[in-house]
Coordinates of C-alpha atoms in Angstrom, one line a residue:
Chain G
M1 CA -1.6 -27.3 44.8
S2 CA -5.1 -25.9 44.5
D3 CA -6.6 -25.6 41.1
N4 CA -6.5 -22.0 40.0
R5 CA -9.1 -22.4 37.3
R6 CA -12.5 -20.9 37.7
P7 CA -14.9 -21.8 34.8
V8 CA -17.4 -19.4 36.4
R9 CA -15.2 -16.4 35.7
V10 CA -14.8 -17.1 32.0
H11 CA -15.2 -14.1 29.7
R12 CA -15.3 -14.5 25.9
F13 CA -12.8 -12.8 23.7
R14 CA -13.7 -9.5 22.0
P15 CA -11.6 -8.3 19.1
A16 CA -11.9 -4.8 20.4
L17 CA -9.6 -5.7 23.2
I18 CA -6.6 -6.1 21.0
T19 CA -4.2 -3.2 21.4
Q20 CA -4.6 -1.1 18.3
V21 CA -1.4 -0.4 16.4
D22 CA -1.6 2.6 14.1
D23 CA -0.2 1.0 11.0
A24 CA -1.4 2.7 7.8
L25 CA 1.2 1.1 5.6
P26 CA -1.1 -1.5 3.8
D27 CA -3.6 1.2 3.0
Y28 CA -1.0 3.6 1.6
M29 CA 0.5 0.7 -0.4
N30 CA -2.9 -0.2 -1.9
L31 CA -3.5 3.5 -2.8
M32 CA 0.0 3.8 -4.3
G33 CA -0.5 0.6 -6.3
M34 CA -3.7 2.0 -7.8
I35 CA -2.2 5.4 -8.6
F36 CA 0.8 3.9 -10.3
S37 CA -1.3 1.5 -12.3
M38 CA -3.5 4.3 -13.6
C39 CA -0.4 6.3 -14.5
S40 CA 1.1 3.5 -16.4
L41 CA -2.1 2.8 -18.3
M42 CA -2.8 6.3 -19.2
L43 CA 0.6 7.8 -19.7
K44 CA 2.1 4.5 -21.0
I45 CA 5.0 4.6 -18.5
K46 CA 6.4 1.1 -18.0
W47 CA 8.3 1.6 -14.7
C48 CA 5.1 2.8 -13.1
A49 CA 3.5 -0.5 -13.8
W50 CA 6.4 -2.4 -12.1
V51 CA 6.3 -0.1 -9.1
A52 CA 2.5 -0.8 -8.9
I53 CA 3.2 -4.5 -8.7
F54 CA 5.8 -3.8 -5.9
A55 CA 3.3 -1.7 -4.0
A56 CA 0.6 -4.3 -4.2
L57 CA 3.1 -6.9 -2.9
V58 CA 4.2 -4.8 0.0
G59 CA 0.6 -4.0 0.9
F60 CA -0.2 -7.7 0.8
A61 CA 2.8 -8.6 3.1
N62 CA 1.8 -6.0 5.7
S63 CA -2.0 -6.6 5.6
R64 CA -3.8 -7.8 8.7
S65 CA -5.9 -11.0 8.7
S66 CA -9.0 -8.9 9.5
D67 CA -8.5 -6.9 6.3
D68 CA -10.6 -7.7 3.3
A69 CA -8.7 -9.9 0.9
K70 CA -10.6 -8.6 -2.1
Q71 CA -8.9 -5.2 -1.9
V72 CA -5.4 -6.8 -1.9
L73 CA -6.4 -9.1 -4.8
S74 CA -7.9 -6.3 -6.8
S75 CA -4.8 -4.2 -6.3
F76 CA -2.7 -7.1 -7.6
M77 CA -4.9 -7.7 -10.6
L78 CA -4.8 -4.1 -11.5
S79 CA -1.1 -3.8 -11.4
I80 CA -0.5 -7.0 -13.4
S81 CA -3.0 -5.9 -16.0
A82 CA -1.2 -2.5 -16.1
V83 CA 2.1 -4.3 -16.9
V84 CA 0.6 -6.5 -19.6
V85 CA -1.3 -3.7 -21.3
T86 CA 1.7 -1.4 -21.3
Y87 CA 3.9 -4.0 -22.9
M88 CA 1.3 -4.9 -25.4
Q89 CA 1.1 -1.3 -26.5
N90 CA 4.8 -0.9 -26.8
P91 CA 7.0 -4.0 -26.6
A92 CA 10.3 -2.0 -26.5
P93 CA 12.4 -2.4 -23.3
M94 CA 11.8 -0.2 -20.3
T95 CA 13.8 3.0 -19.9
I96 CA 14.3 4.6 -16.5
P97 CA 14.1 8.4 -17.1
F98 CA 16.9 9.6 -14.8
M99 CA 19.3 7.0 -16.1
Q100 CA 19.1 8.1 -19.8
Chain B
M1 CA 15.4 -17.1 -108.7
R2 CA 14.9 -13.4 -108.9
S3 CA 11.1 -13.7 -108.7
S4 CA 11.4 -15.9 -105.6
T5 CA 13.6 -13.4 -103.9
I6 CA 11.2 -10.6 -104.8
L7 CA 8.3 -12.6 -103.5
A8 CA 10.2 -13.4 -100.3
F9 CA 11.0 -9.7 -99.8
I10 CA 7.3 -8.7 -100.3
F11 CA 6.3 -11.4 -97.9
M12 CA 8.8 -10.2 -95.3
C13 CA 7.6 -6.6 -95.7
F14 CA 4.0 -7.8 -95.2
V15 CA 5.0 -9.7 -92.0
C16 CA 6.9 -6.7 -90.7
S17 CA 4.0 -4.4 -91.2
I18 CA 1.7 -6.8 -89.3
A19 CA 4.3 -7.0 -86.6
K20 CA 4.5 -3.2 -86.4
T21 CA 0.8 -2.7 -86.1
A22 CA 0.7 -5.4 -83.4
K23 CA 3.5 -3.7 -81.7
D24 CA 1.7 -0.4 -82.0
E25 CA -1.4 -1.8 -80.5
D26 CA 0.1 -3.7 -77.7
F27 CA 2.8 -1.3 -76.7
S28 CA 1.1 1.9 -77.5
E29 CA 1.6 3.0 -73.9
F30 CA 5.3 2.9 -74.4
D31 CA 5.3 5.2 -77.3
D32 CA 6.9 7.8 -75.2
F33 CA 10.2 6.1 -75.5
D34 CA 12.5 7.6 -78.1
H35 CA 14.1 5.3 -80.5
D36 CA 17.4 6.9 -79.7
E37 CA 17.2 5.5 -76.3
F38 CA 17.4 2.0 -77.7
V39 CA 20.3 2.4 -80.1
D40 CA 22.7 0.6 -77.8
E41 CA 20.1 -1.1 -75.9
T42 CA 20.5 -4.0 -73.6
P43 CA 17.5 -5.7 -72.2
S44 CA 17.4 -5.5 -68.4
S45 CA 16.6 -8.5 -66.4
T46 CA 13.7 -7.1 -64.3
G47 CA 10.5 -5.2 -65.0
A48 CA 7.9 -5.1 -67.7
T49 CA 9.2 -1.9 -69.2
P50 CA 12.6 -3.3 -70.0
S51 CA 11.0 -6.3 -71.7
T52 CA 9.4 -4.1 -74.4
P53 CA 12.7 -2.7 -75.6
K54 CA 13.9 -6.2 -75.4
T55 CA 11.2 -7.4 -77.8
Q56 CA 11.8 -4.2 -79.7
S57 CA 15.5 -4.9 -80.0
N58 CA 14.7 -8.5 -81.0
K59 CA 12.4 -7.3 -83.6
Q60 CA 14.9 -4.8 -84.7
E61 CA 17.6 -7.4 -84.8
S62 CA 15.5 -9.7 -86.8
L63 CA 14.8 -6.8 -89.1
R64 CA 18.4 -6.0 -89.4
K65 CA 19.2 -9.6 -90.0
E66 CA 16.8 -9.7 -92.9
E67 CA 17.8 -6.3 -94.3
E68 CA 21.4 -7.0 -93.9
P69 CA 21.9 -10.6 -94.1
Q70 CA 25.6 -9.7 -94.6
L71 CA 25.7 -8.5 -90.9
K72 CA 28.9 -9.6 -89.5
P73 CA 28.8 -12.0 -86.7
N74 CA 31.1 -9.7 -84.8
Q75 CA 28.5 -7.0 -84.8
I76 CA 25.9 -9.5 -83.8
K77 CA 28.1 -10.6 -81.0
D78 CA 28.6 -7.1 -80.0
E79 CA 24.9 -6.5 -79.9
E80 CA 24.5 -9.8 -78.0
V81 CA 27.3 -8.8 -75.7
S82 CA 25.9 -5.4 -75.3
I83 CA 22.9 -7.1 -73.9
D84 CA 24.9 -7.8 -70.8
D85 CA 25.7 -4.2 -70.1
D86 CA 25.0 -2.7 -66.7
D87 CA 21.4 -2.2 -65.8
D88 CA 22.1 1.2 -64.3
D89 CA 22.9 2.7 -67.6
D90 CA 19.9 1.0 -68.9
D91 CA 17.8 2.5 -66.2
D92 CA 19.1 5.9 -66.9
L93 CA 18.3 5.5 -70.5
M94 CA 14.8 3.9 -70.1
F95 CA 13.4 6.2 -67.4
D96 CA 12.0 9.4 -68.5
E97 CA 12.8 12.1 -66.0
E98 CA 9.3 13.5 -66.3
E99 CA 7.7 10.3 -65.2
F100 CA 9.3 10.5 -61.8
E101 CA 8.7 13.5 -59.6
S102 CA 10.8 12.2 -56.7
S103 CA 14.2 13.7 -56.1
D104 CA 17.0 12.2 -58.2
P105 CA 19.1 10.1 -56.0
F106 CA 22.0 10.6 -58.3
G107 CA 21.3 14.3 -58.5
S108 CA 23.8 17.0 -57.9
P109 CA 26.9 15.5 -56.4
N110 CA 27.6 18.8 -54.6
Q111 CA 25.0 18.1 -51.8
P112 CA 26.6 17.2 -48.5
L113 CA 25.9 13.7 -47.2
S114 CA 25.2 15.1 -43.7
D115 CA 21.5 15.6 -44.6
L116 CA 21.0 11.9 -44.3
K117 CA 19.6 10.9 -40.9
I118 CA 20.4 7.4 -40.0
A119 CA 17.9 6.3 -37.4
E120 CA 19.1 4.1 -34.5
V121 CA 17.7 0.7 -34.6
P122 CA 16.0 -0.1 -31.3
A123 CA 18.1 -2.5 -29.3
N124 CA 15.3 -5.1 -29.1
L125 CA 15.2 -5.5 -32.8
T126 CA 18.9 -6.1 -33.3
G127 CA 20.5 -9.4 -32.8
N128 CA 20.0 -10.7 -29.2
H129 CA 16.6 -9.6 -28.1
W130 CA 16.5 -10.6 -24.5
E131 CA 19.7 -8.6 -23.5
A132 CA 17.8 -5.4 -24.2
Y133 CA 15.3 -6.2 -21.4
Y134 CA 17.8 -5.9 -18.6
C135 CA 15.6 -3.4 -16.6
E136 CA 12.7 -5.8 -16.6
G137 CA 15.1 -8.6 -15.5
I138 CA 16.2 -6.5 -12.5
M139 CA 12.6 -5.7 -11.6
I140 CA 11.6 -9.4 -11.8
I141 CA 14.6 -10.4 -9.6
A142 CA 13.7 -7.7 -7.1
L143 CA 10.1 -9.0 -6.9
L144 CA 11.2 -12.5 -6.5
G145 CA 13.7 -11.5 -3.8
Y146 CA 10.9 -9.7 -1.9
L147 CA 8.6 -12.7 -2.3
I148 CA 11.3 -15.1 -1.1
N149 CA 11.9 -12.9 1.9
F150 CA 8.2 -12.8 2.6
L151 CA 7.9 -16.5 2.7
I152 CA 11.0 -17.0 4.9
G153 CA 10.0 -14.2 7.3
R154 CA 6.5 -15.5 7.6
T155 CA 7.8 -19.0 8.4
K156 CA 10.2 -17.7 11.0
N157 CA 7.5 -15.8 12.8
S158 CA 5.2 -18.7 12.7
Q159 CA 7.8 -21.1 14.1
L160 CA 8.6 -18.6 16.9
A161 CA 4.9 -18.3 17.8
T162 CA 4.5 -22.1 17.9
T163 CA 7.6 -22.5 20.1
I164 CA 6.4 -19.9 22.6
F165 CA 2.9 -21.2 22.7
R166 CA 4.1 -24.8 23.3
S167 CA 6.4 -23.7 26.0
Q168 CA 3.7 -21.8 27.9
R169 CA 0.7 -24.0 27.1
D170 CA 0.9 -26.3 30.2
L171 CA 1.2 -23.5 32.7
L172 CA -1.6 -21.6 31.0
E173 CA -3.9 -24.6 31.1
K174 CA -3.2 -25.1 34.8
N175 CA -4.1 -21.5 35.6
F176 CA -6.9 -20.7 33.2
S177 CA -10.0 -22.7 32.4
L178 CA -10.3 -21.2 28.9
V179 CA -7.1 -21.0 26.9
G180 CA -7.5 -19.8 23.4
D181 CA -10.7 -18.2 22.2
N182 CA -11.7 -16.5 19.0
G183 CA -14.9 -15.1 20.4
Q184 CA -17.1 -16.8 17.8
T185 CA -17.3 -20.5 18.6
K186 CA -19.8 -21.9 21.1
T187 CA -18.2 -22.8 24.5
G188 CA -18.9 -26.5 23.9
Q189 CA -16.7 -26.5 20.9
A190 CA -13.9 -24.5 22.4
E191 CA -11.6 -27.4 22.7
E192 CA -11.2 -27.8 19.0
Q193 CA -10.1 -24.3 18.5
T194 CA -7.5 -23.9 21.2
D195 CA -4.6 -25.7 19.7
L196 CA -3.0 -22.7 18.1
M197 CA -2.8 -19.0 18.7
L198 CA -4.9 -16.6 16.7
K199 CA -3.0 -15.1 13.8
E200 CA -3.9 -11.4 13.5
S201 CA -1.3 -10.7 10.9
E202 CA 2.0 -12.2 9.8
N203 CA 3.7 -10.5 12.8
L204 CA 1.0 -10.5 15.4
Y205 CA -0.3 -13.6 17.2
I206 CA -2.7 -13.5 20.1
L207 CA -4.0 -15.9 22.8
W208 CA -7.0 -15.2 25.0
C209 CA -7.1 -16.8 28.5
S210 CA -9.9 -16.6 31.0
G211 CA -11.3 -18.3 34.0
R212 CA -9.1 -17.6 36.9
P213 CA -9.8 -16.1 40.3
L214 CA -9.1 -12.4 40.9
V215 CA -8.9 -11.6 37.2
D216 CA -11.3 -11.3 34.3
S217 CA -9.0 -12.3 31.5
M218 CA -5.5 -12.2 30.1
L219 CA -4.6 -11.5 26.5
L220 CA -1.2 -12.7 25.4
E221 CA 0.1 -10.8 22.3
L222 CA 3.2 -11.8 20.4
R223 CA 4.4 -8.7 18.5
F224 CA 7.2 -9.8 16.3
V225 CA 9.3 -7.8 14.0
K226 CA 7.8 -7.6 10.5
R227 CA 10.1 -10.2 9.0
Q228 CA 7.7 -10.8 6.1
C229 CA 8.4 -7.3 4.7
L230 CA 11.9 -6.6 3.5
F231 CA 11.8 -2.9 4.2
N232 CA 10.4 -3.3 7.7
S233 CA 13.0 -5.9 8.7
L234 CA 15.8 -3.6 7.5
A235 CA 14.2 -0.7 9.4
A236 CA 14.1 -2.9 12.5
I237 CA 17.8 -3.6 12.2
V238 CA 18.5 0.1 11.9
K239 CA 16.2 1.1 14.7
S240 CA 17.1 -1.9 16.8
I241 CA 13.5 -3.0 17.3
N242 CA 13.0 -6.5 18.8
D243 CA 10.2 -8.9 19.3
T244 CA 8.0 -8.3 22.3
I245 CA 5.5 -10.4 24.3
V246 CA 2.8 -8.3 25.9
Y247 CA 0.5 -9.6 28.6
T248 CA -2.7 -7.6 29.1
V249 CA -4.6 -8.6 32.2
D250 CA -8.1 -7.2 32.7
Y251 CA -9.7 -6.9 36.2
S252 CA -13.2 -6.2 37.3
K253 CA -14.0 -3.2 39.5
E254 CA -13.9 -5.2 42.8
D255 CA -10.6 -6.9 42.0
M256 CA -8.4 -3.9 41.8
D257 CA -7.8 -0.8 43.9
T258 CA -7.5 2.7 42.5
F259 CA -4.0 3.7 41.5
V260 CA -1.9 4.3 38.4
F261 CA 1.7 3.2 38.1
C262 CA 4.2 2.6 35.4
L263 CA 7.7 1.2 35.5
A264 CA 9.5 1.4 32.2
R265 CA 12.9 1.6 30.4
K266 CA 14.2 5.1 29.8
R267 CA 13.9 4.7 26.0
C268 CA 10.2 4.2 26.1
I269 CA 8.9 6.0 29.2
A270 CA 8.8 9.4 27.6
R271 CA 6.7 8.0 24.8
L272 CA 4.3 6.3 27.3
H273 CA 4.0 9.4 29.4
R274 CA 3.0 11.4 26.3
D275 CA 0.8 8.9 24.6
M276 CA -1.1 7.1 27.4
I277 CA -4.0 9.2 28.5
D278 CA -4.1 7.9 32.1
L279 CA -0.4 8.3 32.6
S280 CA -0.5 11.9 31.3
Q281 CA -3.5 12.7 33.5
F282 CA -2.5 11.0 36.8
C283 CA 1.2 10.9 36.9
L284 CA 3.0 14.2 36.9
E285 CA 6.7 13.5 36.9
R286 CA 9.2 10.8 36.2
K287 CA 11.2 9.3 39.0
A288 CA 14.3 7.3 38.9
A289 CA 14.0 3.7 40.0
D290 CA 17.4 3.5 41.6
K291 CA 15.9 3.8 45.1
K292 CA 13.9 0.7 44.6
R293 CA 17.1 -1.4 44.0
L294 CA 16.4 -1.4 40.3
S295 CA 18.9 -0.7 37.6
G296 CA 19.5 2.8 36.3
S297 CA 18.0 2.1 33.0
Y298 CA 14.5 2.1 34.5
Q299 CA 12.2 5.0 35.5
M300 CA 8.9 5.2 37.3
L301 CA 5.7 7.1 36.8
T302 CA 3.5 6.9 39.8
E303 CA 0.4 8.5 41.2
L304 CA 0.8 7.3 44.7
S305 CA 4.1 6.5 46.3
E306 CA 2.5 3.8 48.5
A307 CA 1.5 1.9 45.4
S308 CA 5.0 1.9 43.9
S309 CA 6.5 0.6 47.1
A310 CA 3.9 -2.1 47.3
I311 CA 4.2 -3.3 43.7
I312 CA 8.0 -3.3 43.5
D313 CA 9.0 -6.0 46.0
T314 CA 11.9 -8.4 46.3
R315 CA 10.4 -10.8 43.8
I316 CA 10.3 -8.2 41.2
T317 CA 13.9 -7.0 41.9
D318 CA 15.2 -10.5 41.9
F319 CA 13.5 -11.2 38.5
M320 CA 15.0 -8.0 37.1
E321 CA 18.4 -9.0 38.3
K322 CA 18.2 -12.4 36.7
F323 CA 16.8 -11.0 33.4
P324 CA 18.3 -7.5 33.2
D325 CA 16.8 -6.2 30.0
A326 CA 13.7 -8.5 29.8
I327 CA 11.1 -6.1 31.0
E328 CA 10.2 -3.3 28.7
Y329 CA 7.5 -1.8 30.8
I330 CA 4.9 -2.6 33.5
H331 CA 1.8 -0.5 33.4
V332 CA -0.9 -0.8 36.1
S333 CA -4.0 1.4 35.9
D334 CA -7.6 1.5 37.0
Q335 CA -8.2 4.4 34.6
Y336 CA -6.9 2.9 31.3
T337 CA -8.5 4.4 28.2
G338 CA -5.9 3.7 25.6
T339 CA -3.6 6.1 23.8
K340 CA -4.2 9.7 22.6
T341 CA -3.8 8.8 19.0
Q342 CA -6.5 6.2 19.1
T343 CA -9.3 8.5 20.4
T344 CA -10.1 11.8 18.8
D345 CA -11.4 13.1 22.1
P346 CA -9.3 12.0 25.1
Q347 CA -12.3 12.2 27.3
S348 CA -14.7 10.4 25.0
P349 CA -16.3 7.4 26.6
S350 CA -15.1 4.8 24.1
T351 CA -13.5 1.4 24.4
P352 CA -9.9 1.4 23.5
A353 CA -10.9 0.4 19.9
P354 CA -10.3 3.1 17.3
A355 CA -12.9 5.7 18.3
N356 CA -13.1 7.9 15.2
T357 CA -16.8 7.9 15.3
G358 CA -17.9 9.1 11.9
T359 CA -21.6 9.2 12.1
A360 CA -23.6 11.8 13.9
A361 CA -25.7 9.1 15.5
Q362 CA -22.7 7.4 17.0
Q363 CA -21.5 10.7 18.4
Q364 CA -24.9 11.4 19.9
D365 CA -24.8 8.0 21.6
A366 CA -21.3 8.6 22.9
L367 CA -22.5 11.9 24.4
N368 CA -25.5 10.3 26.0
I369 CA -23.2 8.2 28.2
S370 CA -22.3 10.0 31.3
E371 CA -19.5 7.8 32.5
R372 CA -16.1 7.2 31.0
A373 CA -15.5 3.7 29.8
V374 CA -12.3 2.8 31.6
R375 CA -10.5 -0.5 32.0
R376 CA -8.6 -1.9 34.9
V377 CA -5.5 -3.4 33.5
L378 CA -2.1 -4.7 34.2
I379 CA 0.1 -4.6 31.1
V380 CA 3.6 -6.2 31.1
A381 CA 5.8 -6.1 28.0
F382 CA 8.8 -8.3 27.7
N383 CA 11.6 -8.1 25.1
L384 CA 12.6 -11.2 23.3
V385 CA 16.2 -11.1 22.5
P386 CA 18.7 -13.9 22.0
Q387 CA 20.6 -14.6 25.1
N388 CA 23.8 -16.4 26.0
G389 CA 24.7 -16.9 22.4
H390 CA 21.6 -19.0 21.7
S391 CA 19.3 -18.4 18.8
L392 CA 16.1 -16.6 19.3
Q393 CA 14.0 -19.7 19.2
V394 CA 16.0 -21.5 21.9
T395 CA 16.0 -18.4 24.1
S396 CA 12.3 -18.0 23.8
E397 CA 11.8 -21.6 24.7
D398 CA 13.9 -21.3 27.8
V399 CA 12.7 -18.0 29.2
C400 CA 9.0 -17.7 28.3
N401 CA 7.9 -19.9 31.1
D402 CA 9.7 -17.7 33.6
Y403 CA 8.1 -14.6 32.1
L404 CA 4.7 -16.2 32.5
R405 CA 5.3 -17.1 36.1
F406 CA 6.3 -13.6 36.8
V407 CA 3.2 -12.2 35.2
L408 CA 1.0 -14.7 37.2
Y409 CA 2.6 -13.6 40.4
L410 CA 2.3 -9.9 39.6
M411 CA -1.3 -10.4 38.5
D412 CA -2.2 -11.8 41.9
R413 CA -0.2 -9.1 43.8
V414 CA -2.0 -6.2 42.0
S415 CA -5.3 -7.8 42.7
L416 CA -4.7 -8.3 46.4
F417 CA -3.1 -4.9 47.0
R418 CA -5.3 -2.3 48.8
L419 CA -4.3 1.2 49.7
T420 CA -3.9 1.5 53.5
S421 CA -3.2 5.1 54.2
K422 CA -6.0 7.6 54.2
E423 CA -4.0 10.3 52.5
S424 CA -3.3 8.1 49.5
R425 CA -7.0 7.2 49.2
A426 CA -8.0 10.8 49.5
K427 CA -5.5 11.8 46.9
A428 CA -6.7 9.1 44.5
N429 CA -10.3 10.0 45.0
K430 CA -9.6 13.7 44.4
N431 CA -7.7 13.0 41.2
R432 CA -10.5 10.9 39.9
H433 CA -13.1 13.4 40.8
R434 CA -11.2 16.1 39.0
I435 CA -10.9 14.1 35.8
E436 CA -14.5 13.1 36.0
E437 CA -15.6 16.7 36.2
T438 CA -13.4 17.7 33.3
F439 CA -14.9 14.9 31.3
L440 CA -18.5 15.9 32.1
K441 CA -17.8 19.5 31.2
S442 CA -16.5 18.6 27.9
V443 CA -19.4 16.3 27.2
N444 CA -21.8 19.1 28.2
Q445 CA -20.0 21.5 25.9
Q446 CA -20.2 19.1 23.0
R447 CA -23.9 18.5 23.6
Q448 CA -24.5 22.3 23.6
E449 CA -22.5 22.7 20.4
Q450 CA -24.5 20.0 18.8
A451 CA -27.8 21.5 19.9
Q452 CA -26.6 24.9 18.6
Q453 CA -25.7 23.3 15.2
R454 CA -29.1 21.7 15.0
R455 CA -30.9 25.0 15.7
E456 CA -28.8 26.7 13.0
E457 CA -29.7 24.1 10.5
Q458 CA -33.3 24.3 11.3
R459 CA -33.3 28.1 10.9
R460 CA -31.4 27.8 7.6
A461 CA -34.0 25.3 6.3
E462 CA -36.8 27.6 7.4
K463 CA -35.2 30.5 5.7
E464 CA -34.7 28.6 2.4
K465 CA -38.3 27.6 2.5
V466 CA -39.5 31.1 3.1
M467 CA -37.3 32.5 0.3
K468 CA -38.5 29.9 -2.1
S469 CA -42.1 30.5 -1.5
D470 CA -41.8 34.1 -3.0
D471 CA -44.6 35.3 -0.8
P472 CA -43.8 38.8 0.5
E473 CA -46.2 38.3 3.4
L474 CA -44.4 35.2 4.6
Q475 CA -41.0 36.9 4.2
R476 CA -42.1 39.8 6.2
K477 CA -43.4 37.6 9.0
W478 CA -40.2 35.6 9.1
D479 CA -38.1 38.8 9.2
E480 CA -40.2 40.0 12.2
K481 CA -39.6 36.7 13.9
E482 CA -35.9 36.9 13.4
H483 CA -35.9 40.5 14.8
K484 CA -37.7 39.4 17.9
R485 CA -35.2 36.5 18.4
E486 CA -32.3 38.9 18.2
M487 CA -33.9 41.3 20.7
K488 CA -34.5 38.4 23.1
R489 CA -30.9 37.3 22.9
R490 CA -29.6 40.8 23.7
Q491 CA -32.0 41.5 26.5
P492 CA -30.8 39.1 29.3
K493 CA -27.4 40.7 29.3
M494 CA -28.9 44.1 30.0
K495 CA -31.0 42.6 32.8
Q496 CA -28.0 41.1 34.5
M497 CA -26.3 44.5 34.5
K498 CA -29.3 46.1 36.2
I499 CA -29.3 43.6 39.0
K500 CA -25.6 44.1 39.6
S501 CA -25.9 47.8 39.9
M502 CA -28.6 47.5 42.6

């Protein structure tokens, strides 16, 4: 069997050639995480802080390797700080509004 | 005897007077108390105030003892006993109502008790503290559950990718001189980097192969279900999405003839026809694939019937009989420019990367290019589903080699195919010419619009400058200029009408 390899015809990989998939989920999740963190800090709503942690986690799970890790990390930090600050302000247990 | 008693009496009086003055000085603040209050006094156990009547009573007792040495022990006992009376009565006796402005807790008994508001003690302050935090517990359990699913899903995808790569590695290395490239290392160091596929995300693994005759390159993409995200994996179950392997082969201009063709399953052909720019431009209608001995679940989009007959040969049909649902779609095109959602302008000369060119400079560069940037591609997508009762991993190990062989065969076939009939060639050229013209027109239009915008901006800047200068002379000149421009713009139309009438 003849060798099918041709080193002469080698072309280097370009990241632009990857088929782009329109997935905006990680960006939306980051944005949601930030919004809920701000809500929980300013309005002192505990469940917002927990949802912010969730959003940060979902954003991290769906992120691409090419994405900046700093954004995901900052989203996490913000949501965790929101939880901590909200509980320090008011250590009472969380109440879900539509269940009361 | 008598004198001694008189002397003793005088001495006692003297002592009493001293005591009284002392009492007066020390306890002058308690002078408000009436003596009547302490007739049946009993010293209370708490407070400074009660202690004074106690001392007072003691003093009085001692006085009484002296004055009436004949005091009966019973009476004394009574007094002593009376010391042990209730403190409440004592309080009532001792406290002057005027001293306390607050409402009398034992006031009118006619007031109803419903005025009292008994506040609820928060749950976290009563008894078992942690039971009150059940919501937090649920949230933490949910977060941990998602995290565990993330780790499991990521591991599963990674194992699947490794299995597929290992099963195809030998065949790839026999057919391509470069297997695995991240585009950044120097060619001499390429060997160190080629052991694993590139991980683009937790559900997307890619492998770049190059160095084969008749083709430029092949990109192998493993698009898995997003097992790392709980919500996505549930959605995949509901929508019945499965893992896919996509082979994208790029050709150079000389290696491929001019035609556009697509064979796909019914469930995705409508979406491809709508989204793919080349398919929507060159292929007008969908045809059933029954005539080509393929199953009824497949349909074709083809520009030239000669091409479809040439591509779908016995090897293809045999493969599709052996693996009925394996092929998701086969897309062959020499005019591939990506999908409509990726590019804002379908005609824009961009690579299939996201082409939302934000800056004006980039747009200008795009418009300066007079040719469309098209790729010549063969894209084959396979479904990875568990077969014959085996797990997904075992199935992928068995079938991936067959899939790769099929792709290599098709790759060579597309490259070697040339249109034979003149009509097909003429039709292909005509179509491409038409699309090229449309593209050039749109580019020209965009250039004109941009030039117009620039002129408008310049005029606006001039006007602002003139207005700011507050010089009536300048303003008048500028107005005259504007007037002349308006007249010029209107005049050519009149001229054209004159010519026509002659």
